N, C-alpha and C. Protein backbone atom coordinates (compact mmCIF):
# COMPACT_ATOMS: atom_id res chain seq x y z
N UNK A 1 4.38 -31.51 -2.98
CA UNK A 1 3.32 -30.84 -3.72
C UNK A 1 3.55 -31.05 -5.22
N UNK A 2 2.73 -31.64 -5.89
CA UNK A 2 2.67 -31.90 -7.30
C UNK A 2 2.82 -30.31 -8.10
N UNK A 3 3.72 -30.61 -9.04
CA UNK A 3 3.91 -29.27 -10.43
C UNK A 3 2.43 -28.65 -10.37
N UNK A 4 1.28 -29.38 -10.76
CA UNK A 4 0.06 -28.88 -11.13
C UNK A 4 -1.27 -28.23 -10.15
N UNK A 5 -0.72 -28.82 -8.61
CA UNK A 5 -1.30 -27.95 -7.61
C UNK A 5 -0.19 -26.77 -6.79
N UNK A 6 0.51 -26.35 -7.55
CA UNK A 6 1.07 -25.12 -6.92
C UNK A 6 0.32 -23.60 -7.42
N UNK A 7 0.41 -22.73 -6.60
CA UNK A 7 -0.25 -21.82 -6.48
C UNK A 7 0.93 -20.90 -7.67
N UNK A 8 0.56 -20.37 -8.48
CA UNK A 8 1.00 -19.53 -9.15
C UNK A 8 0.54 -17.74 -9.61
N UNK A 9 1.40 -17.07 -8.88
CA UNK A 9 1.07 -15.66 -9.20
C UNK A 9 1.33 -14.93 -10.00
N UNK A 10 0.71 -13.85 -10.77
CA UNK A 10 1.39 -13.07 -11.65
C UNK A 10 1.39 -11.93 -11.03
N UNK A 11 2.92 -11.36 -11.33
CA UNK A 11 3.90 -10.02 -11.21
C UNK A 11 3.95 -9.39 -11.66
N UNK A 12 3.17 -8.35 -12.54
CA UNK A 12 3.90 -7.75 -13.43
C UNK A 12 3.85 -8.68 -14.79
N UNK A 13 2.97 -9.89 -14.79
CA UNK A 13 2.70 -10.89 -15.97
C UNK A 13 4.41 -11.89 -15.65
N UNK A 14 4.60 -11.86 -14.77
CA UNK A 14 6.12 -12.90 -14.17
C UNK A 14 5.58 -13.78 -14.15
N UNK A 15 5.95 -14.75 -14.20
CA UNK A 15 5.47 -15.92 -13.31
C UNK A 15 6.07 -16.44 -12.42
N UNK A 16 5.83 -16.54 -10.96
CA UNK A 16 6.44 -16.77 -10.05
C UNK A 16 5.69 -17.55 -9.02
N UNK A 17 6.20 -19.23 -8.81
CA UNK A 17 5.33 -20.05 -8.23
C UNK A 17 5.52 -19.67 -6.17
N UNK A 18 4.21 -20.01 -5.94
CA UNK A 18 4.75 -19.26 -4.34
C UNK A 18 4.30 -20.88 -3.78
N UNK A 19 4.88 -21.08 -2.82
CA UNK A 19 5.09 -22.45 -2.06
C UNK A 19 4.65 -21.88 -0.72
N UNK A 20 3.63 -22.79 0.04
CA UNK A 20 3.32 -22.66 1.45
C UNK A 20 1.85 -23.64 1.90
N UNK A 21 2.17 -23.84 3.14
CA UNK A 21 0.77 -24.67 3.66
C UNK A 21 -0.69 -24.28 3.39
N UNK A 22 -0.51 -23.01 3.07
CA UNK A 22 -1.92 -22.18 2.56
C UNK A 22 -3.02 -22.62 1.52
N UNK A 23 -3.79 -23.22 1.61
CA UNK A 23 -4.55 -23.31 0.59
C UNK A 23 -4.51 -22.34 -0.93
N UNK A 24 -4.56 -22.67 -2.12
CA UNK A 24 -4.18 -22.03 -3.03
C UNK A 24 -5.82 -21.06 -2.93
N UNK A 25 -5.69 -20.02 -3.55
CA UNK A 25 -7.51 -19.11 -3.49
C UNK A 25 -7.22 -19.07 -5.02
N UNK A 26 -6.36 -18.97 -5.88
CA UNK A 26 -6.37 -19.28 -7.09
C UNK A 26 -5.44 -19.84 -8.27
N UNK A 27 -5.91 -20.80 -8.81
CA UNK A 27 -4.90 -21.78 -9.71
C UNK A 27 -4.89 -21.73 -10.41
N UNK A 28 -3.72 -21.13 -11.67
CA UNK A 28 -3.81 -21.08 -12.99
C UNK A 28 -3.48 -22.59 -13.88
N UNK A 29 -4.64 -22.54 -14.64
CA UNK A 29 -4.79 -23.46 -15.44
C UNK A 29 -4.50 -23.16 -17.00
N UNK A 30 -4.35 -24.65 -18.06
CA UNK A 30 -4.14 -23.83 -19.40
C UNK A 30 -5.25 -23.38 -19.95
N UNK A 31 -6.56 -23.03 -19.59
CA UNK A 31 -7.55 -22.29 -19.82
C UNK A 31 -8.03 -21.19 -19.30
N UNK A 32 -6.85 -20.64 -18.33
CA UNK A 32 -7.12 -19.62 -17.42
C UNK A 32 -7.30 -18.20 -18.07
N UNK A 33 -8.74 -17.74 -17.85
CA UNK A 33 -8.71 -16.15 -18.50
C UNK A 33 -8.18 -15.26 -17.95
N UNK A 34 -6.98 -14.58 -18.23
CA UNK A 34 -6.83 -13.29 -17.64
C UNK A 34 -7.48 -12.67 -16.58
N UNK A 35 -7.36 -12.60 -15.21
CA UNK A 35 -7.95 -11.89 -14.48
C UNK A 35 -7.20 -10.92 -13.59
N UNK A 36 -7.10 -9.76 -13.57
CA UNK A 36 -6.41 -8.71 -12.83
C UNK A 36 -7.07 -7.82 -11.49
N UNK A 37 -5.96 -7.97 -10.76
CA UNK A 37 -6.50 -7.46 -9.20
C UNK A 37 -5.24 -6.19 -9.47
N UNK A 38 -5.96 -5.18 -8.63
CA UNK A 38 -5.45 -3.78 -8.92
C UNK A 38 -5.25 -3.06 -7.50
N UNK A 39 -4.33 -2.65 -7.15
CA UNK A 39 -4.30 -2.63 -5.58
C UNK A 39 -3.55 -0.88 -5.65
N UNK A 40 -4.41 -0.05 -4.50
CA UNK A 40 -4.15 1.55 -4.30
C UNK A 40 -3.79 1.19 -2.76
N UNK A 41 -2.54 2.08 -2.16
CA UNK A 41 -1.84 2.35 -1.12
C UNK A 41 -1.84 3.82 -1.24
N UNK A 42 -2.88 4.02 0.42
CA UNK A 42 -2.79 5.43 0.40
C UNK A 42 -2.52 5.47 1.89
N UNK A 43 -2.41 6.63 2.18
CA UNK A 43 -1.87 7.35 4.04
C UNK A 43 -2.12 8.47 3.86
N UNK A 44 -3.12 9.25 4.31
CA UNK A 44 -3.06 10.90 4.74
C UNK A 44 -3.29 11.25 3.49
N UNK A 45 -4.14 10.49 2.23
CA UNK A 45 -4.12 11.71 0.92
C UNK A 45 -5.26 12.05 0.79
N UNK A 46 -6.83 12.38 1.06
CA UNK A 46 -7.66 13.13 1.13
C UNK A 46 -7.83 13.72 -0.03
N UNK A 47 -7.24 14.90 -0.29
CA UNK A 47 -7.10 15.15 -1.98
C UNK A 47 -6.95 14.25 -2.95
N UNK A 48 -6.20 13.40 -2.94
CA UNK A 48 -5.44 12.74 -4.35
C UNK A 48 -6.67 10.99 -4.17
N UNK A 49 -6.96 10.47 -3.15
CA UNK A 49 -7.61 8.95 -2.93
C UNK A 49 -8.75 9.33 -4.25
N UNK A 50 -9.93 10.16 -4.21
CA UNK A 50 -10.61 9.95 -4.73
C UNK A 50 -10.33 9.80 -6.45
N UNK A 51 -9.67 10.94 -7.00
CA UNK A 51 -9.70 11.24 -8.41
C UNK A 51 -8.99 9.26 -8.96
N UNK A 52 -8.14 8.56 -7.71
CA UNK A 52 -7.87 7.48 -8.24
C UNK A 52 -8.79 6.54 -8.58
N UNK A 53 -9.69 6.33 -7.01
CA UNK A 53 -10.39 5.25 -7.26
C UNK A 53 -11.29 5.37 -7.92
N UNK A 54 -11.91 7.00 -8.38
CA UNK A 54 -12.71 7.08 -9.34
C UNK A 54 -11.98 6.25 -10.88
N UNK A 55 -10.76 6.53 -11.02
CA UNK A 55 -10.26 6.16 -12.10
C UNK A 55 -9.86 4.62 -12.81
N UNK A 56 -9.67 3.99 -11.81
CA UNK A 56 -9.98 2.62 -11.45
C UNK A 56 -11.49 1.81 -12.13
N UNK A 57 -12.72 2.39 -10.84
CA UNK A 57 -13.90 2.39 -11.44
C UNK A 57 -14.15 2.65 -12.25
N UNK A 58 -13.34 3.23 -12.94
CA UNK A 58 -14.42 3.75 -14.50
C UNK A 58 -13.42 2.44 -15.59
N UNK A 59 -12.39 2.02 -15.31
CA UNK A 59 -11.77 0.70 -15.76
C UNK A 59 -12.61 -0.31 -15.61
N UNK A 60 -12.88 -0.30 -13.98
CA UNK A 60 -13.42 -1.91 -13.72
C UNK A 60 -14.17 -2.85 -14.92
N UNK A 61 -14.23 -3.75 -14.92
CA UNK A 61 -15.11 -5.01 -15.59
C UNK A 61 -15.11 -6.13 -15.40
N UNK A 62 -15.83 -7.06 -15.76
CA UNK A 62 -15.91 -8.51 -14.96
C UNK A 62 -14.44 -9.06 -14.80
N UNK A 63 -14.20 -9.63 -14.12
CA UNK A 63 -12.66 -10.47 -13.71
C UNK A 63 -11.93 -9.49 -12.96
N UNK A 64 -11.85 -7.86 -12.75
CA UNK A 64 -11.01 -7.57 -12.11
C UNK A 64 -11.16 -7.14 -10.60
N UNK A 65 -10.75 -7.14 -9.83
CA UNK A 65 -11.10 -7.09 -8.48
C UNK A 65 -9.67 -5.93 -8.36
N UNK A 66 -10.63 -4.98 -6.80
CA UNK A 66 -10.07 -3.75 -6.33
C UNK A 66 -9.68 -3.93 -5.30
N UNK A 67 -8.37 -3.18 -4.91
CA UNK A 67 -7.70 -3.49 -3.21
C UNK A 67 -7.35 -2.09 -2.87
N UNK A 68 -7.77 -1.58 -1.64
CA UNK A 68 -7.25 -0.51 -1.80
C UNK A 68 -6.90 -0.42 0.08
N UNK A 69 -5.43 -0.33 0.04
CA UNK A 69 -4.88 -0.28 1.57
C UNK A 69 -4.60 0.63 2.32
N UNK A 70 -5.14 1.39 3.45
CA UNK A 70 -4.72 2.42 3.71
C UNK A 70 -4.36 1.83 5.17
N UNK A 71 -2.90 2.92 5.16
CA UNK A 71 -2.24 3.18 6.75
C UNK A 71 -2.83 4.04 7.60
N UNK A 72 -4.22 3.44 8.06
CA UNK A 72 -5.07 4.37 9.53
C UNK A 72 -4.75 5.72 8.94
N UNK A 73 -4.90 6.40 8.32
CA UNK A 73 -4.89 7.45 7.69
C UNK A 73 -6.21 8.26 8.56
N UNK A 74 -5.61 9.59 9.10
CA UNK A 74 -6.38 10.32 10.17
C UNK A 74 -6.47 11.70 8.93
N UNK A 75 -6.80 11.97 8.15
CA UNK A 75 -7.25 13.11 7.28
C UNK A 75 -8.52 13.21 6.63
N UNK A 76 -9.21 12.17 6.95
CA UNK A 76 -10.79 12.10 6.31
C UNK A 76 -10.62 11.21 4.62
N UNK A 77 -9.28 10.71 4.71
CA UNK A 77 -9.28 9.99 3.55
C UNK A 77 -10.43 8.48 3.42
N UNK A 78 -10.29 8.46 4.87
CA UNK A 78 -11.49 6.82 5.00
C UNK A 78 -12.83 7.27 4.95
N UNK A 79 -13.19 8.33 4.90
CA UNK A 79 -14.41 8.95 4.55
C UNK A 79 -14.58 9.08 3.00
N UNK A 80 -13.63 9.22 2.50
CA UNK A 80 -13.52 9.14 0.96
C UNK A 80 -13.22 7.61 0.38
N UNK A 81 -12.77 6.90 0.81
CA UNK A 81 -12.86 5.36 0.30
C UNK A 81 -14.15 4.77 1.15
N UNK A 82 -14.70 5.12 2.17
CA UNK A 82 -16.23 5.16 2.64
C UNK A 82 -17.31 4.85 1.26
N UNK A 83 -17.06 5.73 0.97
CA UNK A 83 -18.21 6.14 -0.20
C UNK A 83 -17.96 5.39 -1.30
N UNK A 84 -17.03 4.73 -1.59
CA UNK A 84 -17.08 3.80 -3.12
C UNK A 84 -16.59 2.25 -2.14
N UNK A 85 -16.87 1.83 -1.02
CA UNK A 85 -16.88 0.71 -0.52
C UNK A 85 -17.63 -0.31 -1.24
N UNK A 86 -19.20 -0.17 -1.53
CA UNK A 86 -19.94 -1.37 -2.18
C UNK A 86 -19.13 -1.31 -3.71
N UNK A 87 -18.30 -0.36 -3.95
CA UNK A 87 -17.77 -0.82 -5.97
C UNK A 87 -16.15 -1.43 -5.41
N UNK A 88 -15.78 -1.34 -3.98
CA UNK A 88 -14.15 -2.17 -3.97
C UNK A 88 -14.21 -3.37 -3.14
N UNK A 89 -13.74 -4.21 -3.71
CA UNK A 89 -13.47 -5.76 -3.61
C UNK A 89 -12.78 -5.88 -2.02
N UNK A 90 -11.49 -5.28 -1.66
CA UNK A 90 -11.37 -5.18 -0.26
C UNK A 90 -10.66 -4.07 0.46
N UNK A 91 -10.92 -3.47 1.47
CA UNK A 91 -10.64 -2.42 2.15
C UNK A 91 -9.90 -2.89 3.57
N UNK A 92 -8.73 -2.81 3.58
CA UNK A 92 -8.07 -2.79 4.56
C UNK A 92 -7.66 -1.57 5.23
N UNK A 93 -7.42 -1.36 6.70
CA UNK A 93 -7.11 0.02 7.61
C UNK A 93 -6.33 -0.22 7.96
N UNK A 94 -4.91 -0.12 8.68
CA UNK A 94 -4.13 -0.21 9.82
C UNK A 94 -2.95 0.34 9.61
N UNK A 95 -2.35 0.11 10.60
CA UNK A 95 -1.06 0.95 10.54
C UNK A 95 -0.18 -0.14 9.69
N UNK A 96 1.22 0.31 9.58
CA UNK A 96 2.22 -0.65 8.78
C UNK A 96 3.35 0.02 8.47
N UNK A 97 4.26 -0.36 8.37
CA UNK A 97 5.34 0.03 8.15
C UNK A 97 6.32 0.98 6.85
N UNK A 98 5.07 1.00 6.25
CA UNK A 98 5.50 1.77 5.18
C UNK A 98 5.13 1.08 3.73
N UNK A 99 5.31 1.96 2.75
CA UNK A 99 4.75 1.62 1.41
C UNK A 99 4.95 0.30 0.85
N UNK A 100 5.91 -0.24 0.92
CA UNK A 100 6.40 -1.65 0.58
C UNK A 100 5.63 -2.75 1.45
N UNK A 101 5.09 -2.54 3.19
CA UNK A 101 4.67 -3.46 3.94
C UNK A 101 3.39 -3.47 3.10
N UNK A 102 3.00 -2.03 2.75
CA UNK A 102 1.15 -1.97 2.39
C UNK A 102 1.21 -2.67 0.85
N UNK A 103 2.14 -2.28 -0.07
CA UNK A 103 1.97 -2.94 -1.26
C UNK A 103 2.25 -4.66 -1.12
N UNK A 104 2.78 -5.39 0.03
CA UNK A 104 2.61 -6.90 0.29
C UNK A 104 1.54 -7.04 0.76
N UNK A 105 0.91 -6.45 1.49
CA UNK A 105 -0.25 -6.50 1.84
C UNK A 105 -1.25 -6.64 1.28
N UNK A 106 -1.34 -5.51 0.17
CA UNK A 106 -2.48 -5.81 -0.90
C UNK A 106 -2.20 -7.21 -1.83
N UNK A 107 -0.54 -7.60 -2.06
CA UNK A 107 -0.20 -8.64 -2.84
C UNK A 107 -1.08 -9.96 -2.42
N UNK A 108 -0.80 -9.89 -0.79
CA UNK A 108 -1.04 -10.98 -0.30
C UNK A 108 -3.16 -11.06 -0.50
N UNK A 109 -4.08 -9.95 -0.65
CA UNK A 109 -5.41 -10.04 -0.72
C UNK A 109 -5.44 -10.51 -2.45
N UNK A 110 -5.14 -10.19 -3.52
CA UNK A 110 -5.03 -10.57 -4.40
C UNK A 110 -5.27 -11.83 -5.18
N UNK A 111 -6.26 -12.03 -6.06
CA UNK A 111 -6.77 -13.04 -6.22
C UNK A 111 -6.24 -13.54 -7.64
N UNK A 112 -5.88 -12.21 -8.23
CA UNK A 112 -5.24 -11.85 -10.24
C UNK A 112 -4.43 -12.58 -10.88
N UNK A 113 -4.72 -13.08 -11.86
CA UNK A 113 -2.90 -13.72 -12.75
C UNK A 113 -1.95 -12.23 -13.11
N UNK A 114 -3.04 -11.12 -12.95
CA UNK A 114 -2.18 -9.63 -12.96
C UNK A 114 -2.18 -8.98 -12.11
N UNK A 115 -1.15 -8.10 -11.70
CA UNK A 115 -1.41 -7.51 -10.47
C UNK A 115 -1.05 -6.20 -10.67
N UNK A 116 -1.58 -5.31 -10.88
CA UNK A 116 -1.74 -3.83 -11.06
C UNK A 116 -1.34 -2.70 -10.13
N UNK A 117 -0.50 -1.62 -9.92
CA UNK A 117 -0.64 -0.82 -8.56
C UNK A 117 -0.41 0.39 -9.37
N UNK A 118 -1.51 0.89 -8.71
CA UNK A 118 -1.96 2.23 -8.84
C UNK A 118 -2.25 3.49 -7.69
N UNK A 119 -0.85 3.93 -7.57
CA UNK A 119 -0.66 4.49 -5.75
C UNK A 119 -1.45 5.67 -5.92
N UNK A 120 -2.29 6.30 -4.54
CA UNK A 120 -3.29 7.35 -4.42
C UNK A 120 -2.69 8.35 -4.81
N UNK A 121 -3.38 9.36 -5.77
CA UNK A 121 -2.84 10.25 -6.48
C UNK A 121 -2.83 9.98 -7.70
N UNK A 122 -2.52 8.79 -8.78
CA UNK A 122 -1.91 8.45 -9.81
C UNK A 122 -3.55 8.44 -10.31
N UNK A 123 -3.91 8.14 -11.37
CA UNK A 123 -4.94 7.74 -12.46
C UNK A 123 -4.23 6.94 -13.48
N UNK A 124 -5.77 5.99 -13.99
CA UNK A 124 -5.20 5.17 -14.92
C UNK A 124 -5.92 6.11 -15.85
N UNK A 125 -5.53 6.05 -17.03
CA UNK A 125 -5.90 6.12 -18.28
C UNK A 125 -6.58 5.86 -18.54
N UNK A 126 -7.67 6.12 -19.93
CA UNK A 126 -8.89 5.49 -20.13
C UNK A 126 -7.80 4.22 -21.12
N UNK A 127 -9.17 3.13 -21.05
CA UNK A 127 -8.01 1.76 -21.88
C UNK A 127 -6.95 0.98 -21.27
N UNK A 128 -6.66 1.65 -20.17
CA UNK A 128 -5.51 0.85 -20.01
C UNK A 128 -6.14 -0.21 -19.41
N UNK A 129 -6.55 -0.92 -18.39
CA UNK A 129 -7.03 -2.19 -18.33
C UNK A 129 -7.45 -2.93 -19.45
N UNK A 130 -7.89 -2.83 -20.18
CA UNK A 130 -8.08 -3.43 -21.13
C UNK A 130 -6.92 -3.69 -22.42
N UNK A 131 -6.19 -2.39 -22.03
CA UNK A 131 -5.12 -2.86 -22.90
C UNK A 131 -3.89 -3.85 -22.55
N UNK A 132 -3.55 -3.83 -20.72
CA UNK A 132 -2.78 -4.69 -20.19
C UNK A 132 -3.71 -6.44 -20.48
N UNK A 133 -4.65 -6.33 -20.28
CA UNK A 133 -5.21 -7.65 -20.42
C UNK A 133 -5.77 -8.26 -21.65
N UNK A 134 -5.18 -7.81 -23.00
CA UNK A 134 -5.30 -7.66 -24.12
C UNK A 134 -3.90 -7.71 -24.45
N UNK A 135 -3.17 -7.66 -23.85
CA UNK A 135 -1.33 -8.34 -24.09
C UNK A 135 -0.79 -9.11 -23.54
N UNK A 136 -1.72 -9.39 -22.47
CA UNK A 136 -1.24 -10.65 -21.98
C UNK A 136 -1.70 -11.85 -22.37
N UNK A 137 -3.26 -11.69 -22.58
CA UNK A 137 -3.45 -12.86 -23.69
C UNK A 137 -2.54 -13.51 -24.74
N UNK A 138 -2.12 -11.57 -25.33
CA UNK A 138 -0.94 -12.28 -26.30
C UNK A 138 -0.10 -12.96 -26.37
N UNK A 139 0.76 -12.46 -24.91
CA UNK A 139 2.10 -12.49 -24.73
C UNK A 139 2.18 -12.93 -23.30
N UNK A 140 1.49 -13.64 -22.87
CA UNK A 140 1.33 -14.23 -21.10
C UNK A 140 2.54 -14.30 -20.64
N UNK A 141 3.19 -14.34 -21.15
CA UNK A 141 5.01 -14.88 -19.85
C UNK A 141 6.04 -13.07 -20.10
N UNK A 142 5.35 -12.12 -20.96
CA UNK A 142 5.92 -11.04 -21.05
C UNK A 142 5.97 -9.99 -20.21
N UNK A 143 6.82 -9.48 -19.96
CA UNK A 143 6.70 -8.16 -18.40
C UNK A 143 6.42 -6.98 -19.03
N UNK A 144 4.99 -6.53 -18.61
CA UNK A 144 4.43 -5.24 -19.08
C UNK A 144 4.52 -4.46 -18.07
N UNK A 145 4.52 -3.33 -18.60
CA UNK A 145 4.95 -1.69 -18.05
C UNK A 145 4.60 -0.48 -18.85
N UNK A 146 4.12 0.43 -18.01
CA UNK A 146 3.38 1.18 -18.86
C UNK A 146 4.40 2.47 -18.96
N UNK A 147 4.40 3.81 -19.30
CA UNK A 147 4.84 5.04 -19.02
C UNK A 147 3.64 6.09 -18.34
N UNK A 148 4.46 6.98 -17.73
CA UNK A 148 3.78 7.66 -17.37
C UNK A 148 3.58 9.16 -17.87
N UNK A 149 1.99 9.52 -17.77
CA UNK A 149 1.81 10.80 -18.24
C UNK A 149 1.87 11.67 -16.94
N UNK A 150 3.18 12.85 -17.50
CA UNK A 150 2.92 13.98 -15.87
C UNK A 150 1.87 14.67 -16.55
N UNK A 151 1.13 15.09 -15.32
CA UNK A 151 0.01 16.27 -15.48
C UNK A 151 0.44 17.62 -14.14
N UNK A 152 -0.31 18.27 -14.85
CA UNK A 152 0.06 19.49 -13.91
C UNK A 152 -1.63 20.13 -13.70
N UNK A 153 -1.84 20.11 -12.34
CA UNK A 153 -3.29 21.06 -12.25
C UNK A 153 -3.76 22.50 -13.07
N UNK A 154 -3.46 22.68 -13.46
CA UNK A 154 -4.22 24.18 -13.74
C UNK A 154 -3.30 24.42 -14.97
């Protein structure tokens, strides 16, 4: 396989070339715009799924695509990712082995030179998409990380 048809993913803005018989679904080129796929792993959260993917959506904009994986989750949480289906890119159900199987999982639907995770419960910030993809322009081979704000209900 030639240097220039290998499939290359971004990690965390890593760069890390992945090798396999698979057809590449996306190839970074030296004109490649920033595009970020954002992936939610939920199981049994009912409460916490929505306030995320609302939070997400209110990020979205052209180039970024939504993944959001749930483990057969029996609490009415798929009734709540139900309802914002036509605004997410792909919806997977099934069982799995736990948080790490579901976050490869979403890796593997992922189309992004960024790859975002935002576990059910969490919210993004207003800006932050735009601000991760606004430093990587800058700084493309740099590993971004954000901090986190605790909140407390009431």
């Amino acid at each position: 396989m030639d240097h220039k048809d290998q499939l290359r993913i971004t990690i965390a803005c890593n760069h890390f070339p992945i090798y396999g018989s698979e057809k590449p679904r996306w190839i970074l080129g030296a004109n490649t715009v920033a595009r970020m796929s954002i992936i939610t792993v939920v199981r049994n959260n009912v409460l916490g799924i929505e306030a995320t993917i609302q939070s997400v959506l209110r990020e979205k904009c052209d180039g970024i695509e939504y993944i959001v994986i749930d483990g057969a989750s029996r609490d009415g949480t798929l009734d709540v990712i139900a309802r914002y289906y036509d605004h997410i890119d792909t919806v997977v159900s099934e069982e799995d082995s736990g948080i790490y199987q579901a976050i490869n999982k979403g890796i593997y639907h992922c189309h992004g030179t960024i790859i975002g995770i935002v576990h059910s419960g969490d919210i993004l910030l207003s800006g932050a998409v735009e601000k991760v993809l606004s430093e990587h322009s800058e700084h493309p081979d740099a590993i971004l990380y954000g901090c986190i704000k605790a909140m407390r209900d009431g």
